[in-house]
């Protein structure tokens, strides 16, 4: 017979809890005090710190001097994500996607879902990729985006 509900007592200083379970779980947390019991608080999402991070699919808005990237990470528990990294560089053309300038790395706070890369050269080629990361690992890198900034107006 399989347990329907299981209980584990943790040390009051514990910050992480790992389980060995192949089935999906629903997690509830309760705190016991000397004169008070919080009751069960059900988690909106649960994930082990070793869970996979998802591949991002950024959407971009292109201007003459900037690129704005927007992304969603709705299939990963927000508590696992430490931040996002955007890698980009200028290239000679879309047909020759090798970086012609320094590869730039931008770390974005976990609470953000968009970032503007400013100070770009109008009518120029760039390539960009990004990924999310946790305390333990980096997620899969997005597909390479080849971008041509718009021409500057006069």
Coordinates of N, CA and C in Angstrom, one line a residue:
X1 N 0.8 -1.2 0.0 CA 0.0 0.0 0.0 C 0.9 1.2 0.0
X2 N 0.5 2.2 -0.8 CA 1.3 3.4 -1.0 C 0.7 4.5 0.0
X3 N 1.7 5.3 0.6 CA 1.2 6.4 1.4 C 0.6 7.5 0.6
X4 N -0.5 8.1 1.1 CA -1.2 9.2 0.4 C -0.5 10.5 0.8
X5 N -0.1 10.6 2.1 CA 0.5 11.8 2.6 C 1.7 11.4 3.4
X6 N 2.8 12.1 3.3 CA 4.0 11.8 4.1 C 4.4 13.0 4.8
X7 N 5.1 12.8 5.9 CA 5.6 13.9 6.7 C 7.1 13.8 7.0
X8 N 7.8 14.9 6.9 CA 9.2 14.9 7.2 C 9.4 16.1 8.1
X9 N 10.1 15.9 9.2 CA 10.5 17.0 10.1 C 11.8 17.5 9.8
X10 N 12.0 18.8 9.6 CA 13.3 19.4 9.3 C 13.8 20.2 10.4
X11 N 15.1 20.4 10.5 CA 15.7 21.3 11.4 C 15.3 22.7 11.2
X12 N 15.1 23.5 12.2 CA 14.6 24.9 12.0 C 15.6 25.7 11.2
X13 N 16.8 25.3 11.0 CA 17.8 26.1 10.2 C 17.9 25.6 8.7
X14 N 17.1 24.6 8.4 CA 17.2 24.0 7.0 C 16.7 25.0 6.0
X15 N 17.5 25.1 4.9 CA 17.1 26.0 3.8 C 16.7 25.2 2.6
X16 N 17.1 24.0 2.4 CA 16.8 23.2 1.3 C 16.4 21.8 1.8
X17 N 15.5 21.2 0.9 CA 15.1 19.8 1.2 C 15.0 19.1 -0.1
X18 N 15.7 18.0 -0.2 CA 15.7 17.2 -1.4 C 15.0 15.8 -1.2
X19 N 14.3 15.3 -2.2 CA 13.7 14.0 -2.1 C 14.1 13.2 -3.3
X20 N 13.9 11.9 -3.1 CA 14.1 10.9 -4.2 C 12.8 10.4 -4.6
X21 N 12.2 11.0 -5.6 CA 10.8 10.6 -6.0 C 10.7 10.8 -7.5
X22 N 10.1 9.8 -8.1 CA 9.9 9.9 -9.6 C 8.5 10.4 -10.0
X23 N 7.6 10.3 -9.0 CA 6.2 10.8 -9.3 C 6.1 12.3 -9.0
X24 N 5.1 13.0 -9.6 CA 4.9 14.4 -9.3 C 4.4 14.5 -7.9
X25 N 4.7 15.6 -7.2 CA 4.3 15.8 -5.9 C 3.5 17.1 -5.7
X26 N 2.7 17.2 -4.7 CA 2.1 18.5 -4.3 C 2.7 18.7 -2.9
X27 N 3.3 19.9 -2.7 CA 4.0 20.1 -1.4 C 3.2 21.1 -0.5
X28 N 3.1 20.8 0.7 CA 2.6 21.7 1.7 C 3.6 21.9 2.8
X29 N 3.6 23.0 3.4 CA 4.5 23.3 4.5 C 3.7 23.8 5.7
X30 N 4.1 23.3 6.9 CA 3.4 23.8 8.1 C 4.5 24.1 9.1
X31 N 4.3 25.0 10.0 CA 5.2 25.3 11.1 C 4.5 25.2 12.4
X32 N 5.2 24.5 13.3 CA 4.7 24.3 14.7 C 5.5 25.2 15.6
X33 N 4.8 26.0 16.4 CA 5.4 26.8 17.5 C 4.9 26.3 18.8
X34 N 5.5 26.7 19.9 CA 5.1 26.3 21.2 C 3.6 26.4 21.4
X35 N 3.0 27.6 21.1 CA 1.6 27.8 21.3 C 0.8 28.1 20.0
X36 N 1.3 27.7 18.9 CA 0.7 28.1 17.7 C 1.0 27.1 16.5
X37 N 0.1 26.8 15.7 CA 0.3 25.9 14.5 C -0.2 26.7 13.3
X38 N 0.6 26.8 12.3 CA 0.3 27.6 11.1 C -0.8 26.9 10.2
X39 N -0.9 25.6 10.3 CA -1.7 24.9 9.3 C -0.9 24.6 8.1
X40 N -1.5 23.8 7.2 CA -0.8 23.5 6.0 C -0.9 24.6 4.9
X41 N 0.2 25.0 4.4 CA 0.2 26.0 3.3 C 0.7 25.3 2.1
X42 N -0.1 25.2 1.1 CA 0.2 24.5 -0.2 C 1.0 25.4 -1.1
X43 N 2.0 24.8 -1.6 CA 2.9 25.5 -2.6 C 2.2 25.7 -3.9
X44 N 2.5 26.9 -4.6 CA 1.9 27.1 -5.9 C 2.7 26.3 -6.9
X45 N 4.0 26.1 -6.7 CA 4.7 25.2 -7.5 C 5.8 24.6 -6.7
X46 N 6.2 23.4 -7.0 CA 7.3 22.7 -6.3 C 8.3 22.1 -7.3
X47 N 9.5 22.2 -6.9 CA 10.6 21.7 -7.7 C 11.8 21.4 -6.9
X48 N 12.4 20.3 -7.2 CA 13.7 20.0 -6.6 C 14.8 20.9 -7.2
X49 N 15.8 21.3 -6.4 CA 16.8 22.2 -6.9 C 17.6 21.6 -8.1
X50 N 17.5 20.3 -8.3 CA 18.2 19.6 -9.4 C 17.3 19.5 -10.6
X51 N 16.1 20.0 -10.6 CA 15.2 20.0 -11.8 C 15.8 20.7 -12.9
X52 N 15.4 20.3 -14.1 CA 15.9 21.0 -15.3 C 15.3 22.4 -15.4
X53 N 16.1 23.3 -15.9 CA 15.7 24.6 -16.3 C 15.3 24.6 -17.7
X54 N 14.3 25.4 -18.1 CA 13.8 25.4 -19.5 C 14.6 26.3 -20.4
X55 N 14.6 25.9 -21.7 CA 15.2 26.7 -22.8 C 14.3 27.9 -23.0
X56 N 14.9 29.1 -23.0 CA 14.2 30.3 -23.2 C 14.0 30.6 -24.7
X57 N 12.9 31.2 -25.1 CA 12.6 31.6 -26.4 C 12.3 33.1 -26.4
X58 N 13.4 34.0 -26.4 CA 13.1 35.4 -26.3 C 12.5 36.0 -27.5
X59 N 11.6 37.0 -27.3 CA 11.1 37.7 -28.4 C 11.8 39.1 -28.4
X60 N 12.1 39.6 -29.6 CA 12.9 40.8 -29.6 C 12.2 41.9 -30.4
X61 N 12.4 43.1 -29.9 CA 12.0 44.4 -30.6 C 13.3 45.1 -31.0
X62 N 13.3 45.4 -32.3 CA 14.6 46.0 -32.8 C 14.4 47.5 -33.1
X63 N 15.3 48.3 -32.7 CA 15.3 49.7 -33.0 C 16.7 50.0 -33.7
X64 N 17.0 51.3 -34.0 CA 18.2 51.6 -34.6 C 19.4 51.5 -33.6
X65 N 19.2 51.9 -32.4 CA 20.3 51.9 -31.4 C 20.1 50.9 -30.2
X66 N 19.1 50.1 -30.3 CA 18.8 49.1 -29.2 C 18.0 47.9 -29.7
X67 N 18.1 46.9 -28.8 CA 17.4 45.6 -29.0 C 16.7 45.4 -27.6
X68 N 15.4 45.1 -27.6 CA 14.8 44.8 -26.3 C 14.3 43.3 -26.4
X69 N 14.8 42.5 -25.5 CA 14.5 41.1 -25.4 C 13.4 40.9 -24.3
X70 N 12.4 40.1 -24.6 CA 11.4 39.7 -23.6 C 11.3 38.2 -23.6
X71 N 11.0 37.6 -22.4 CA 11.0 36.2 -22.3 C 10.0 35.8 -21.2
X72 N 9.6 34.5 -21.3 CA 8.8 33.9 -20.2 C 9.5 32.7 -19.7
X73 N 9.3 32.5 -18.4 CA 9.8 31.3 -17.7 C 8.7 30.7 -16.8
X74 N 7.5 30.6 -17.4 CA 6.4 30.2 -16.6 C 6.4 28.7 -16.3
X75 N 7.2 27.9 -16.9 CA 7.2 26.4 -16.6 C 8.3 26.0 -15.6
X76 N 8.9 27.0 -15.0 CA 10.0 26.7 -14.0 C 9.6 27.5 -12.7
X77 N 9.7 26.8 -11.6 CA 9.4 27.5 -10.3 C 10.3 28.7 -10.2
X78 N 9.7 29.8 -9.9 CA 10.5 31.1 -9.7 C 11.5 31.0 -8.7
X79 N 11.3 30.1 -7.6 CA 12.2 30.0 -6.5 C 13.5 29.3 -7.0
X80 N 13.5 28.6 -8.1 CA 14.7 28.0 -8.6 C 15.6 28.9 -9.4
X81 N 15.0 29.9 -10.0 CA 15.8 30.8 -10.9 C 16.5 31.8 -10.1
X82 N 17.8 31.9 -10.4 CA 18.7 32.9 -9.8 C 18.8 34.1 -10.7
X83 N 18.7 34.0 -12.0 CA 18.8 35.1 -12.9 C 18.9 34.6 -14.4
X84 N 19.2 35.5 -15.3 CA 19.2 35.2 -16.7 C 20.5 35.8 -17.2
X85 N 21.1 35.2 -18.2 CA 22.3 35.7 -18.9 C 22.0 35.9 -20.4
X86 N 22.3 37.1 -20.9 CA 22.2 37.4 -22.3 C 23.6 37.6 -22.9
X87 N 23.9 36.9 -23.9 CA 25.2 37.0 -24.6 C 24.9 37.5 -26.0
X88 N 25.6 38.6 -26.4 CA 25.4 39.1 -27.7 C 26.7 39.7 -28.2
X89 N 26.8 39.9 -29.5 CA 28.0 40.5 -30.2 C 27.6 41.1 -31.5
X90 N 28.4 42.0 -32.0 CA 28.2 42.5 -33.4 C 28.9 41.5 -34.3
X91 N 28.3 41.3 -35.5 CA 28.8 40.5 -36.5 C 28.9 41.2 -37.8
X92 N 29.7 40.7 -38.8 CA 29.8 41.3 -40.1 C 28.5 41.3 -40.9
X93 N 27.9 40.1 -40.8 CA 26.6 39.9 -41.5 C 25.9 38.7 -41.0
X94 N 24.7 38.5 -41.4 CA 23.9 37.3 -41.0 C 24.6 36.0 -41.6
X95 N 25.2 36.2 -42.8 CA 25.8 35.1 -43.5 C 27.2 34.7 -42.9
X96 N 27.8 35.7 -42.2 CA 29.1 35.5 -41.5 C 28.8 35.8 -40.0
X97 N 28.2 34.9 -39.3 CA 27.8 35.2 -37.9 C 28.9 35.1 -36.8
X98 N 30.1 35.1 -37.2 CA 31.2 35.1 -36.2 C 31.3 36.5 -35.7
X99 N 31.5 36.6 -34.3 CA 31.6 37.9 -33.7 C 32.7 38.7 -34.3
X100 N 32.4 40.0 -34.6 CA 33.5 40.9 -35.1 C 33.9 41.8 -34.0
X101 N 33.2 41.8 -32.9 CA 33.5 42.6 -31.7 C 33.4 41.7 -30.5
X102 N 33.8 42.2 -29.3 CA 33.8 41.4 -28.1 C 32.4 40.9 -27.8
X103 N 32.4 39.6 -27.4 CA 31.1 39.0 -26.9 C 30.8 39.6 -25.6
X104 N 29.6 40.1 -25.5 CA 29.2 40.8 -24.2 C 28.3 39.8 -23.4
X105 N 28.4 39.8 -22.1 CA 27.6 39.0 -21.2 C 26.9 39.9 -20.3
X106 N 25.6 39.8 -20.2 CA 24.7 40.7 -19.3 C 24.0 39.7 -18.4
X107 N 24.1 40.0 -17.1 CA 23.3 39.2 -16.1 C 22.1 40.0 -15.8
X108 N 20.9 39.4 -15.8 CA 19.7 40.1 -15.6 C 19.0 39.5 -14.3
X109 N 18.5 40.3 -13.4 CA 17.9 39.9 -12.2 C 16.7 38.9 -12.5
X110 N 16.5 38.0 -11.6 CA 15.5 36.9 -11.7 C 14.1 37.5 -11.8
X111 N 13.9 38.7 -11.2 CA 12.6 39.3 -11.2 C 12.2 40.0 -12.5
X112 N 13.1 40.1 -13.4 CA 12.9 40.8 -14.7 C 12.4 39.8 -15.8
X113 N 11.7 40.3 -16.8 CA 11.3 39.4 -17.9 C 11.6 40.2 -19.2
X114 N 12.3 41.3 -19.1 CA 12.8 42.0 -20.4 C 14.0 42.8 -20.1
X115 N 14.8 43.0 -21.1 CA 16.0 43.8 -21.0 C 16.3 44.5 -22.3
X116 N 16.7 45.8 -22.2 CA 17.1 46.6 -23.4 C 18.6 46.6 -23.5
X117 N 19.1 46.2 -24.6 CA 20.5 46.3 -24.9 C 20.7 47.6 -25.7
X118 N 21.3 48.6 -25.1 CA 21.3 49.9 -25.7 C 22.7 50.2 -26.2
X119 N 22.9 51.3 -27.0 CA 24.2 51.8 -27.5 C 24.7 51.0 -28.7
X120 N 23.7 50.4 -29.4 CA 24.1 49.6 -30.6 C 24.3 50.6 -31.8
X121 N 24.9 50.0 -32.8 CA 25.2 50.7 -34.1 C 24.0 50.5 -35.0
X122 N 23.4 51.6 -35.6 CA 22.3 51.5 -36.5 C 22.8 50.7 -37.8
X123 N 21.8 50.0 -38.4 CA 22.0 49.2 -39.6 C 23.2 48.3 -39.5
X124 N 23.3 47.6 -38.4 CA 24.4 46.6 -38.1 C 23.8 45.3 -37.7
X125 N 24.6 44.3 -37.9 CA 24.2 42.9 -37.6 C 24.7 42.5 -36.2
X126 N 23.9 41.8 -35.4 CA 24.2 41.3 -34.1 C 23.7 39.9 -34.0
X127 N 24.2 39.1 -33.1 CA 23.7 37.8 -32.7 C 23.5 37.8 -31.2
X128 N 22.5 37.1 -30.8 CA 22.1 37.1 -29.4 C 21.6 35.7 -29.0
X129 N 22.0 35.2 -27.8 CA 21.5 34.0 -27.1 C 21.3 34.4 -25.7
X130 N 20.4 33.6 -25.0 CA 20.3 33.7 -23.6 C 19.9 32.4 -22.9
X131 N 20.1 32.4 -21.6 CA 19.7 31.2 -20.8 C 19.4 31.7 -19.4
X132 N 18.6 30.9 -18.6 CA 18.4 31.1 -17.2 C 19.4 30.2 -16.4
X133 N 19.6 30.6 -15.2 CA 20.5 29.8 -14.3 C 20.0 29.8 -12.9
X134 N 20.4 28.7 -12.2 CA 20.0 28.6 -10.8 C 21.3 28.6 -10.0
X135 N 21.2 28.4 -8.7 CA 22.4 28.3 -7.9 C 23.4 27.2 -8.3
X136 N 22.8 26.1 -8.9 CA 23.6 24.9 -9.2 C 24.0 24.8 -10.7
X137 N 23.2 25.4 -11.6 CA 23.6 25.1 -13.0 C 22.9 26.1 -13.9
X138 N 23.4 26.1 -15.2 CA 22.8 26.9 -16.3 C 21.8 26.1 -17.0
X139 N 20.8 26.7 -17.5 CA 19.8 26.1 -18.3 C 20.3 26.0 -19.8
X140 N 19.5 25.3 -20.6 CA 19.9 25.2 -22.0 C 19.9 26.6 -22.7
X141 N 20.8 26.9 -23.6 CA 20.9 28.2 -24.2 C 19.9 28.3 -25.3
X142 N 19.3 29.4 -25.5 CA 18.3 29.7 -26.6 C 18.9 29.5 -27.9
X143 N 18.0 29.4 -28.9 CA 18.5 29.4 -30.3 C 19.2 30.7 -30.6
X144 N 20.1 30.7 -31.5 CA 20.8 32.0 -31.9 C 19.9 32.9 -32.7
X145 N 19.8 34.1 -32.3 CA 19.0 35.1 -33.0 C 20.0 36.0 -33.8
X146 N 19.7 36.1 -35.1 CA 20.5 37.0 -35.9 C 19.7 38.3 -36.2
X147 N 20.2 39.4 -35.8 CA 19.5 40.6 -35.7 C 20.1 41.7 -36.6
X148 N 19.4 42.5 -37.3 CA 19.8 43.7 -38.0 C 19.1 44.9 -37.4
X149 N 19.9 45.8 -36.8 CA 19.3 47.0 -36.2 C 18.8 47.8 -37.4
X150 N 17.8 48.7 -37.0 CA 17.2 49.5 -38.0 C 18.1 50.7 -38.4
X151 N 17.8 51.3 -39.5 CA 18.6 52.5 -39.9 C 18.2 53.7 -39.0
X152 N 19.1 54.5 -38.7 CA 18.8 55.7 -37.9 C 18.2 56.8 -38.8
X153 N 17.2 57.5 -38.2 CA 16.5 58.6 -38.9 C 17.4 59.8 -38.8
X154 N 17.1 60.7 -39.7 CA 17.8 62.0 -39.7 C 17.1 63.1 -39.0

